[in-house]
Amino acid sequence: MVYRHAIGSTTYVFDDLRDLLAKATPPRSGDRLAGIAADSAEQMVAARIALADVPLSQFLQETVIPYEDDEITRLILDTHDRSAFAAISSLTVGSFRDWLLSGTATSAVLKKLARGVTPEMAAAVSKLMRNQDLILAAKKCEVTSAFRNTIGLRGRMSVRLQPNHPFDDVKGITASILDGILLGSGDACIGINPASDDPAVIGGLLRLLDDIIARLQIPTQGCVLSHVTTTLGLIEQRVPVDLVFQSIAGTQAANRSFGIDLALLREAHQAGLSLRRGTVGNNVMYFETGQGSALSANAHHGVDQQTCEARAYAVARAFDPLLVNSVVGFIGPEYLYDGKEIIRAGLEDHFCGKLLGLPLGVDVCYTNHAEADQDDMDNLLTLLAAAGVSFIMGVPGADDVMLNYQSTSFHDALYVRDLFGLKRAPEFDDWLLRAGLADSEFRLAGNTGLLPDFALRLIA
């Protein structure tokens, strides 16, 4: 279907829904690189006005990637909950935005709606929203998940403790874990990005995490972010695996470039469930995404990178994950050029993920060759906390010495928790109190005589 809108004497024509979505997207370098961005601010405004008039039901009739060509499109349409969609079926994209910002769209209503919203609907409405709209609407969406603790409760924000080491050195990793735990991080998970893809090394790291968590009785979960096929092999060897990790994207072709498809993810999900290692829940999957991944694999089908990102959330949603992490600035300035684009993308991803019913966290990050700095990350972190982000990263000094990018530190988490009065996962907070690492108000104990004893128990 062709879409049109006239501004003055100029009529802008958009070939199809895919083109309309791309031209309505706020400026970003990835879409410019792909040659699908609006040519001018005027054309972008015309696209947004035309998009506002598109009925939400049109997204069930017109796909951005053909049904027969892409298993993600088939997943989206075949699993769409039409009964949930009925509540908004009469709305256009523009009136959907107004409804989301109204008092009618309560947390309870949005929870029931989630499976009725397709990724393309979420992406479309986000393109009509200012940053404040993305924050307000996301704040209403309360999404919880659980394994050994409960993530996503209102008034709480979790942290993935990320103790990476360039040589997978056990002592270095253990020191970073100690640093993070003493600063109250680690309730989302303790997750290591391995420098090696050797299953023996990865198995050793999994055993290290299992030993620390079991010996200290920490109500959290460990994860080594290896390829899903490696994890499956280790599960067969009875290596202790809590969470099954995989990077995912929003097109079948992009996922193929990662060496995965939906069938493999289903196998991994079932393998994770079969271990029965959770204590308060059985959400066993951890997914990471990022705007630009489909484009970087030349697998975007002419779809803008933000819509592709939202489609990745349909993949995640199919497997009831514990954590979904948008690594927003990690791919580089070719896709998100500067701090302004990274901030906008982070807020879009968080809103779309939460609207679709996912426990969405954000790695507030940038690469060293991007036009961004830590002040930009402070801004995004603060905005995401206001929006109710489920979790963020905790990296020693905010500088990942293995992946060579800048993220958020354990102290950044303390800042934003103090600013907004945010607590950790309840089970983790209770453990900090029992371990003598926090007081009755769940404030960290600081430099007391208890800490050296705890450190000795961790490294023994």
Short mmCIF file of C-alpha atoms in Angstrom, two decimals:
data_model
loop_
_atom_site.label_atom_id
_atom_site.label_comp_id
_atom_site.label_asym_id
_atom_site.label_seq_id
_atom_site.Cartn_x
_atom_site.Cartn_y
_atom_site.Cartn_z
CA MET A 1 0.00 0.00 0.00
CA VAL A 2 1.23 3.49 -0.91
CA TYR A 3 1.07 6.26 1.71
CA ARG A 4 1.03 10.01 1.01
CA HIS A 5 1.07 13.31 2.81
CA ALA A 6 1.31 16.83 1.43
CA ILE A 7 3.14 19.72 3.07
CA GLY A 8 2.47 22.92 1.19
CA SER A 9 2.84 22.26 -2.52
CA THR A 10 4.95 19.12 -2.01
CA THR A 11 3.34 15.68 -1.76
CA TYR A 12 5.52 13.05 -0.15
CA VAL A 13 4.92 9.49 -1.29
CA PHE A 14 5.98 6.41 0.68
CA ASP A 15 6.03 3.15 -1.24
CA ASP A 16 4.84 0.87 1.55
CA LEU A 17 4.63 0.51 5.30
CA ARG A 18 8.31 -0.43 5.52
CA ASP A 19 9.31 2.79 3.74
CA LEU A 20 6.91 4.86 5.83
CA LEU A 21 8.35 3.51 9.09
CA ALA A 22 11.90 4.16 7.94
CA LYS A 23 11.21 7.75 6.87
CA ALA A 24 9.35 8.49 10.14
CA THR A 25 12.30 7.38 12.30
CA PRO A 26 14.26 10.01 14.26
CA PRO A 27 17.67 10.60 12.66
CA ARG A 28 20.37 7.96 13.19
CA SER A 29 23.50 7.02 11.33
CA GLY A 30 22.55 3.39 10.67
CA ASP A 31 19.49 4.28 8.62
CA ARG A 32 21.50 6.90 6.75
CA LEU A 33 24.14 4.25 6.04
CA ALA A 34 21.43 1.92 4.73
CA GLY A 35 20.03 4.63 2.47
CA ILE A 36 16.52 4.40 3.91
CA ALA A 37 16.38 7.48 6.16
CA ALA A 38 14.32 10.57 5.38
CA ASP A 39 16.08 12.98 3.00
CA SER A 40 14.97 16.01 4.99
CA ALA A 41 13.29 17.04 8.22
CA GLU A 42 10.23 17.98 6.19
CA GLN A 43 9.97 14.49 4.68
CA MET A 44 10.37 12.96 8.16
CA VAL A 45 7.51 15.12 9.49
CA ALA A 46 5.32 14.17 6.51
CA ALA A 47 6.02 10.49 7.20
CA ARG A 48 5.08 10.87 10.86
CA ILE A 49 1.82 12.60 10.03
CA ALA A 50 0.97 9.85 7.54
CA LEU A 51 1.99 7.17 10.03
CA ALA A 52 -0.23 8.67 12.72
CA ASP A 53 -3.27 7.98 10.50
CA VAL A 54 -2.44 4.32 9.86
CA PRO A 55 -4.86 1.94 11.64
CA LEU A 56 -3.13 -0.51 13.98
CA SER A 57 -5.00 -3.28 12.17
CA GLN A 58 -2.99 -2.48 9.04
CA PHE A 59 0.07 -4.02 10.67
CA LEU A 60 -1.74 -7.37 10.67
CA GLN A 61 -2.41 -7.05 6.94
CA GLU A 62 0.85 -5.56 5.63
CA THR A 63 4.17 -6.99 6.74
CA VAL A 64 7.54 -5.24 6.55
CA ILE A 65 9.18 -8.57 5.61
CA PRO A 66 7.05 -11.11 3.72
CA TYR A 67 5.47 -13.91 5.73
CA GLU A 68 6.80 -16.60 3.43
CA ASP A 69 10.38 -15.24 3.55
CA ASP A 70 10.99 -14.82 7.27
CA GLU A 71 10.29 -17.02 10.28
CA ILE A 72 10.23 -14.00 12.60
CA THR A 73 7.34 -12.52 10.61
CA ARG A 74 5.57 -15.87 10.87
CA LEU A 75 6.23 -15.98 14.62
CA ILE A 76 4.81 -12.47 15.07
CA LEU A 77 1.61 -13.14 13.17
CA ASP A 78 1.04 -16.74 14.22
CA THR A 79 1.35 -15.94 17.94
CA HIS A 80 -0.55 -12.64 17.87
CA ASP A 81 -3.22 -12.53 20.59
CA ARG A 82 -6.25 -11.11 18.81
CA SER A 83 -8.39 -11.12 21.93
CA ALA A 84 -5.87 -8.90 23.71
CA PHE A 85 -5.60 -6.71 20.61
CA ALA A 86 -9.37 -6.14 20.60
CA ALA A 87 -9.01 -3.41 23.23
CA ILE A 88 -7.03 -1.21 20.79
CA SER A 89 -8.13 -2.62 17.43
CA SER A 90 -10.06 0.53 16.49
CA LEU A 91 -7.11 2.87 17.09
CA THR A 92 -4.69 4.44 14.67
CA VAL A 93 -0.99 4.77 15.50
CA GLY A 94 -1.58 8.38 16.54
CA SER A 95 -4.56 7.63 18.75
CA PHE A 96 -2.64 4.68 20.23
CA ARG A 97 0.02 7.15 21.38
CA ASP A 98 -2.64 9.32 23.00
CA TRP A 99 -4.21 6.28 24.66
CA LEU A 100 -0.86 5.07 26.05
CA LEU A 101 -0.30 8.45 27.69
CA SER A 102 -3.82 8.60 29.12
CA GLY A 103 -5.02 7.46 32.52
CA THR A 104 -6.85 4.56 30.86
CA ALA A 105 -3.58 2.78 30.08
CA THR A 106 -2.79 1.55 33.61
CA SER A 107 -0.16 -1.03 34.50
CA ALA A 108 -2.79 -3.74 34.76
CA VAL A 109 -4.32 -2.84 31.40
CA LEU A 110 -0.92 -2.75 29.67
CA LYS A 111 0.02 -6.14 31.09
CA LYS A 112 -3.10 -7.69 29.55
CA LEU A 113 -2.45 -5.89 26.27
CA ALA A 114 1.19 -6.94 25.77
CA ARG A 115 0.60 -10.07 23.65
CA GLY A 116 -1.82 -8.14 21.46
CA VAL A 117 0.83 -5.62 20.38
CA THR A 118 3.12 -6.54 17.50
CA PRO A 119 6.71 -5.25 17.34
CA GLU A 120 5.86 -3.11 14.33
CA MET A 121 2.99 -1.46 16.22
CA ALA A 122 5.33 -0.70 19.12
CA ALA A 123 8.02 0.66 16.80
CA ALA A 124 5.50 2.77 14.93
CA VAL A 125 4.03 4.46 17.98
CA SER A 126 7.49 5.10 19.41
CA LYS A 127 8.36 7.11 16.29
CA LEU A 128 5.58 9.57 17.17
CA MET A 129 6.75 9.98 20.75
CA ARG A 130 9.02 12.53 22.35
CA ASN A 131 11.54 11.27 24.89
CA GLN A 132 9.24 12.20 27.76
CA ASP A 133 6.44 10.14 26.20
CA LEU A 134 8.71 7.10 25.97
CA ILE A 135 9.64 7.50 29.63
CA LEU A 136 6.09 7.99 30.90
CA ALA A 137 4.57 5.12 28.93
CA ALA A 138 7.39 2.70 29.81
CA LYS A 139 7.08 3.60 33.49
CA LYS A 140 3.53 2.25 33.44
CA CYS A 141 4.66 -1.18 32.20
CA GLU A 142 5.54 -3.47 35.09
CA VAL A 143 7.13 -6.71 33.89
CA THR A 144 8.51 -9.24 36.36
CA SER A 145 10.60 -12.37 35.89
CA ALA A 146 12.19 -14.78 38.35
CA PHE A 147 14.84 -17.47 38.77
CA ARG A 148 16.53 -17.28 42.19
CA ASN A 149 15.19 -13.80 42.79
CA THR A 150 12.46 -11.57 41.41
CA ILE A 151 13.37 -8.90 38.87
CA GLY A 152 11.28 -5.96 37.70
CA LEU A 153 9.14 -5.14 40.72
CA ARG A 154 8.10 -1.51 41.00
CA GLY A 155 10.52 0.62 42.97
CA ARG A 156 13.42 -1.74 42.30
CA MET A 157 16.26 -1.87 39.78
CA SER A 158 18.64 -4.79 39.33
CA VAL A 159 22.25 -4.87 38.13
CA ARG A 160 24.08 -7.46 36.09
CA LEU A 161 27.53 -7.80 37.65
CA GLN A 162 29.86 -8.01 34.62
CA PRO A 163 33.30 -9.22 35.82
CA ASN A 164 34.94 -9.69 32.41
CA HIS A 165 38.66 -10.33 32.09
CA PRO A 166 40.78 -10.21 28.88
CA PHE A 167 42.37 -13.59 29.71
CA ASP A 168 39.45 -15.19 31.60
CA ASP A 169 41.70 -15.14 34.65
CA VAL A 170 39.87 -16.68 37.61
CA LYS A 171 41.53 -14.43 40.21
CA GLY A 172 40.77 -11.29 38.22
CA ILE A 173 37.15 -12.33 37.69
CA THR A 174 36.74 -13.23 41.36
CA ALA A 175 38.15 -9.85 42.41
CA SER A 176 35.63 -8.07 40.19
CA ILE A 177 32.80 -10.18 41.61
CA LEU A 178 33.88 -9.26 45.13
CA ASP A 179 34.03 -5.58 44.17
CA GLY A 180 30.53 -5.70 42.72
CA ILE A 181 28.89 -7.64 45.54
CA LEU A 182 30.34 -5.34 48.21
CA LEU A 183 28.80 -2.43 46.28
CA GLY A 184 25.41 -4.15 46.10
CA SER A 185 25.48 -5.31 42.46
CA GLY A 186 24.71 -8.72 41.03
CA ASP A 187 21.02 -9.29 41.58
CA ALA A 188 20.14 -9.47 37.87
CA CYS A 189 22.91 -12.01 37.43
CA ILE A 190 26.65 -12.44 37.57
CA GLY A 191 27.36 -12.63 33.86
CA ILE A 192 30.75 -13.17 32.27
CA ASN A 193 31.52 -12.44 28.61
CA PRO A 194 34.23 -15.03 27.97
CA ALA A 195 37.35 -14.06 26.04
CA SER A 196 37.68 -17.67 24.86
CA ASP A 197 35.19 -19.86 23.04
CA ASP A 198 36.87 -23.03 24.38
CA PRO A 199 34.15 -25.13 26.06
CA ALA A 200 36.65 -26.24 28.72
CA VAL A 201 37.33 -22.61 29.68
CA ILE A 202 33.64 -21.74 29.65
CA GLY A 203 32.84 -24.81 31.73
CA GLY A 204 35.45 -23.72 34.28
CA LEU A 205 33.88 -20.25 34.51
CA LEU A 206 30.42 -21.76 34.99
CA ARG A 207 31.75 -23.91 37.83
CA LEU A 208 33.39 -20.84 39.39
CA LEU A 209 30.09 -18.95 39.39
CA ASP A 210 28.19 -21.94 40.70
CA ASP A 211 30.69 -22.39 43.54
CA ILE A 212 30.56 -18.73 44.60
CA ILE A 213 26.76 -18.55 44.46
CA ALA A 214 26.26 -21.86 46.29
CA ARG A 215 28.99 -21.39 48.90
CA LEU A 216 27.82 -17.92 49.87
CA GLN A 217 24.12 -18.78 49.32
CA ILE A 218 23.58 -15.71 47.15
CA PRO A 219 20.03 -15.55 45.73
CA THR A 220 21.17 -14.73 42.21
CA GLN A 221 22.02 -16.54 39.00
CA GLY A 222 25.21 -17.03 37.02
CA CYS A 223 25.70 -16.88 33.28
CA VAL A 224 28.61 -17.21 30.88
CA LEU A 225 27.61 -15.51 27.66
CA SER A 226 28.76 -18.20 25.24
CA HIS A 227 27.01 -19.28 22.04
CA VAL A 228 23.89 -21.32 22.68
CA THR A 229 25.36 -24.40 21.00
CA THR A 230 28.31 -24.32 23.40
CA THR A 231 25.93 -24.03 26.34
CA LEU A 232 23.87 -26.95 25.08
CA GLY A 233 26.99 -29.08 24.88
CA LEU A 234 27.96 -28.16 28.43
CA ILE A 235 24.47 -28.95 29.71
CA GLU A 236 24.86 -32.44 28.19
CA GLN A 237 28.11 -32.74 30.17
CA ARG A 238 26.20 -31.76 33.34
CA VAL A 239 28.12 -28.54 33.82
CA PRO A 240 26.07 -26.27 36.15
CA VAL A 241 24.17 -23.82 33.92
CA ASP A 242 21.69 -21.35 35.37
CA LEU A 243 20.82 -19.11 32.41
CA VAL A 244 21.05 -19.95 28.72
CA PHE A 245 22.36 -16.96 26.78
CA GLN A 246 22.13 -15.93 23.15
CA SER A 247 22.39 -12.77 21.07
CA ILE A 248 19.33 -12.40 18.84
CA ALA A 249 18.10 -10.14 16.05
CA GLY A 250 14.83 -9.29 14.36
CA THR A 251 15.14 -11.11 11.03
CA GLN A 252 15.67 -14.75 10.13
CA ALA A 253 18.70 -13.84 8.03
CA ALA A 254 20.33 -11.85 10.85
CA ASN A 255 19.79 -14.70 13.29
CA ARG A 256 21.30 -17.06 10.74
CA SER A 257 24.43 -14.89 10.82
CA PHE A 258 24.52 -15.58 14.58
CA GLY A 259 24.28 -19.30 13.88
CA ILE A 260 20.81 -19.71 15.32
CA ASP A 261 17.16 -20.13 14.40
CA LEU A 262 13.95 -20.48 16.36
CA ALA A 263 14.19 -24.27 16.46
CA LEU A 264 17.61 -24.11 18.11
CA LEU A 265 16.34 -21.59 20.67
CA ARG A 266 13.42 -23.87 21.48
CA GLU A 267 15.84 -26.73 22.10
CA ALA A 268 17.97 -24.51 24.34
CA HIS A 269 14.95 -23.28 26.27
CA GLN A 270 13.80 -26.80 26.98
CA ALA A 271 17.31 -27.84 28.03
CA GLY A 272 17.50 -24.93 30.47
CA LEU A 273 14.11 -25.74 31.94
CA SER A 274 15.04 -29.39 32.35
CA LEU A 275 17.80 -28.50 34.85
CA ARG A 276 15.27 -27.10 37.36
CA ARG A 277 17.87 -24.86 39.01
CA GLY A 278 15.57 -21.93 39.75
CA THR A 279 14.13 -21.53 43.24
CA VAL A 280 11.49 -18.80 42.91
CA GLY A 281 10.84 -18.98 39.15
CA ASN A 282 11.73 -20.78 35.92
CA ASN A 283 12.69 -17.97 33.53
CA VAL A 284 15.94 -19.47 32.21
CA MET A 285 16.81 -17.44 29.09
CA TYR A 286 19.01 -14.36 28.78
CA PHE A 287 18.97 -12.51 25.45
CA GLU A 288 20.96 -9.54 24.20
CA THR A 289 20.00 -7.30 21.30
CA GLY A 290 21.08 -4.02 19.78
CA GLN A 291 20.00 -1.58 17.09
CA GLY A 292 22.06 -2.13 13.95
CA SER A 293 22.72 -5.86 14.27
CA ALA A 294 20.55 -6.78 11.27
CA LEU A 295 22.03 -4.00 9.17
CA SER A 296 25.59 -4.98 10.09
CA ALA A 297 24.82 -8.48 8.76
CA ASN A 298 23.21 -7.03 5.60
CA ALA A 299 20.05 -8.81 6.74
CA HIS A 300 17.67 -5.91 7.37
CA HIS A 301 15.50 -6.23 4.22
CA GLY A 302 15.33 -2.44 3.96
CA VAL A 303 13.67 -2.20 7.39
CA ASP A 304 14.87 0.58 9.68
CA GLN A 305 17.10 -0.55 12.53
CA GLN A 306 14.72 0.42 15.31
CA THR A 307 11.87 -1.64 13.82
CA CYS A 308 14.30 -4.55 13.37
CA GLU A 309 15.23 -4.19 17.03
CA ALA A 310 11.57 -4.33 18.10
CA ARG A 311 11.14 -7.49 16.03
CA ALA A 312 13.98 -9.08 18.01
CA TYR A 313 11.77 -8.65 21.07
CA ALA A 314 9.21 -10.98 19.46
CA VAL A 315 11.91 -13.63 19.39
CA ALA A 316 12.74 -13.04 23.05
CA ARG A 317 9.08 -12.98 24.08
CA ALA A 318 8.54 -16.47 22.69
CA PHE A 319 10.85 -17.93 25.34
CA ASP A 320 9.77 -16.16 28.55
CA PRO A 321 13.24 -14.82 29.41
CA LEU A 322 14.59 -13.72 32.75
CA LEU A 323 16.56 -10.88 31.15
CA VAL A 324 16.57 -9.05 27.81
CA ASN A 325 19.37 -6.55 27.41
CA SER A 326 19.57 -3.88 24.72
CA VAL A 327 23.31 -3.20 24.36
CA VAL A 328 22.37 0.15 22.95
CA GLY A 329 25.64 1.82 21.91
CA PHE A 330 27.89 -1.21 21.60
CA ILE A 331 27.98 -1.70 17.82
CA GLY A 332 29.41 1.77 17.19
CA PRO A 333 28.87 5.17 15.58
CA GLU A 334 28.10 3.63 12.20
CA TYR A 335 24.70 2.79 13.67
CA LEU A 336 24.22 5.28 16.51
CA TYR A 337 26.54 8.19 15.86
CA ASP A 338 26.57 10.27 19.02
CA GLY A 339 25.19 10.71 22.52
CA LYS A 340 21.90 12.14 21.26
CA GLU A 341 21.23 9.13 19.02
CA ILE A 342 22.27 6.65 21.72
CA ILE A 343 20.00 8.28 24.30
CA ARG A 344 17.03 8.25 21.93
CA ALA A 345 17.64 4.62 20.96
CA GLY A 346 17.94 3.51 24.58
CA LEU A 347 14.61 5.06 25.47
CA GLU A 348 12.95 3.59 22.37
CA ASP A 349 14.25 0.09 23.08
CA HIS A 350 13.19 0.21 26.71
CA PHE A 351 9.69 1.43 25.85
CA CYS A 352 9.14 -1.09 23.05
CA GLY A 353 10.44 -4.00 25.10
CA LYS A 354 8.32 -3.16 28.12
CA LEU A 355 5.20 -2.57 25.99
CA LEU A 356 5.69 -6.01 24.46
CA GLY A 357 5.87 -7.55 27.94
CA LEU A 358 9.61 -8.12 28.31
CA PRO A 359 11.92 -7.65 31.34
CA LEU A 360 13.96 -5.09 29.42
CA GLY A 361 17.29 -3.81 30.68
CA VAL A 362 19.75 -1.54 28.93
CA ASP A 363 23.52 -1.60 28.75
CA VAL A 364 24.05 2.16 28.87
CA CYS A 365 27.20 2.18 26.78
CA TYR A 366 29.27 3.57 23.93
CA THR A 367 32.41 2.69 22.01
CA ASN A 368 35.48 4.88 22.27
CA HIS A 369 35.24 6.09 18.67
CA ALA A 370 31.64 7.34 19.07
CA GLU A 371 30.81 11.02 19.58
CA ALA A 372 29.68 10.33 23.13
CA ASP A 373 31.06 10.48 26.64
CA GLN A 374 30.20 9.46 30.18
CA ASP A 375 28.04 12.56 30.68
CA ASP A 376 25.79 11.28 27.89
CA MET A 377 25.62 7.94 29.66
CA ASP A 378 24.76 9.66 32.95
CA ASN A 379 21.86 11.34 31.16
CA LEU A 380 20.57 8.10 29.63
CA LEU A 381 21.00 6.18 32.90
CA THR A 382 18.99 8.79 34.78
CA LEU A 383 16.23 8.86 32.16
CA LEU A 384 16.00 5.06 32.10
CA ALA A 385 15.79 4.89 35.88
CA ALA A 386 12.93 7.39 35.72
CA ALA A 387 11.30 5.13 33.12
CA GLY A 388 11.53 2.06 35.38
CA VAL A 389 14.31 0.12 33.65
CA SER A 390 14.51 -3.48 34.89
CA PHE A 391 18.29 -3.68 35.12
CA ILE A 392 21.56 -2.10 34.01
CA MET A 393 25.20 -3.22 33.83
CA GLY A 394 27.74 -3.06 36.64
CA VAL A 395 31.27 -2.98 35.23
CA PRO A 396 34.36 -2.20 37.35
CA GLY A 397 35.11 1.48 36.75
CA ALA A 398 32.54 1.48 33.91
CA ASP A 399 35.39 0.40 31.60
CA ASP A 400 35.15 -3.13 30.21
CA VAL A 401 38.79 -4.16 29.69
CA MET A 402 37.84 -7.27 27.71
CA LEU A 403 35.17 -5.93 25.35
CA ASN A 404 36.85 -2.50 25.11
CA TYR A 405 33.80 -0.30 25.55
CA GLN A 406 32.42 2.06 28.18
CA SER A 407 29.39 1.12 30.27
CA THR A 408 28.07 1.84 33.76
CA SER A 409 29.84 1.08 37.01
CA PHE A 410 28.80 -0.29 40.40
CA HIS A 411 28.97 3.29 41.68
CA ASP A 412 26.66 4.47 38.88
CA ALA A 413 24.09 1.98 40.15
CA LEU A 414 24.50 3.37 43.68
CA TYR A 415 23.96 6.89 42.33
CA VAL A 416 20.74 6.12 40.52
CA ARG A 417 19.37 3.95 43.32
CA ASP A 418 20.02 6.73 45.81
CA LEU A 419 18.52 9.38 43.51
CA PHE A 420 15.25 7.52 42.92
CA GLY A 421 15.07 5.47 46.13
CA LEU A 422 15.35 2.20 44.21
CA LYS A 423 15.94 -1.10 45.97
CA ARG A 424 17.42 -4.33 44.64
CA ALA A 425 15.58 -7.59 44.04
CA PRO A 426 13.91 -8.37 47.40
CA GLU A 427 15.61 -11.72 47.89
CA PHE A 428 19.03 -10.15 47.18
CA ASP A 429 18.42 -7.25 49.55
CA ASP A 430 17.45 -9.70 52.29
CA TRP A 431 20.65 -11.65 51.68
CA LEU A 432 22.79 -8.50 51.92
CA LEU A 433 21.21 -7.88 55.31
CA ARG A 434 21.81 -11.46 56.52
CA ALA A 435 25.40 -11.37 55.26
CA GLY A 436 26.09 -8.20 57.20
CA LEU A 437 26.68 -6.21 54.02
CA ALA A 438 23.67 -3.93 54.52
CA ASP A 439 21.80 -2.50 57.47
CA SER A 440 18.12 -2.79 58.33
CA GLU A 441 17.35 0.03 55.88
CA PHE A 442 19.21 -1.94 53.18
CA ARG A 443 21.99 0.64 53.06
CA LEU A 444 25.37 -0.87 52.30
CA ALA A 445 27.47 -1.47 55.41
CA GLY A 446 30.50 0.39 54.03
CA ASN A 447 33.99 -0.09 55.43
CA THR A 448 33.23 -2.21 58.48
CA GLY A 449 35.02 -5.15 60.03
CA LEU A 450 32.50 -7.46 58.37
CA LEU A 451 33.84 -6.84 54.88
CA PRO A 452 37.31 -8.38 55.22
CA ASP A 453 35.72 -11.54 56.61
CA PHE A 454 33.31 -11.71 53.69
CA ALA A 455 36.14 -11.15 51.22
CA LEU A 456 38.12 -14.00 52.73
CA ARG A 457 35.13 -16.32 52.45
CA LEU A 458 34.69 -15.41 48.77
CA ILE A 459 38.31 -15.95 47.72
CA ALA A 460 39.04 -18.96 49.95
#
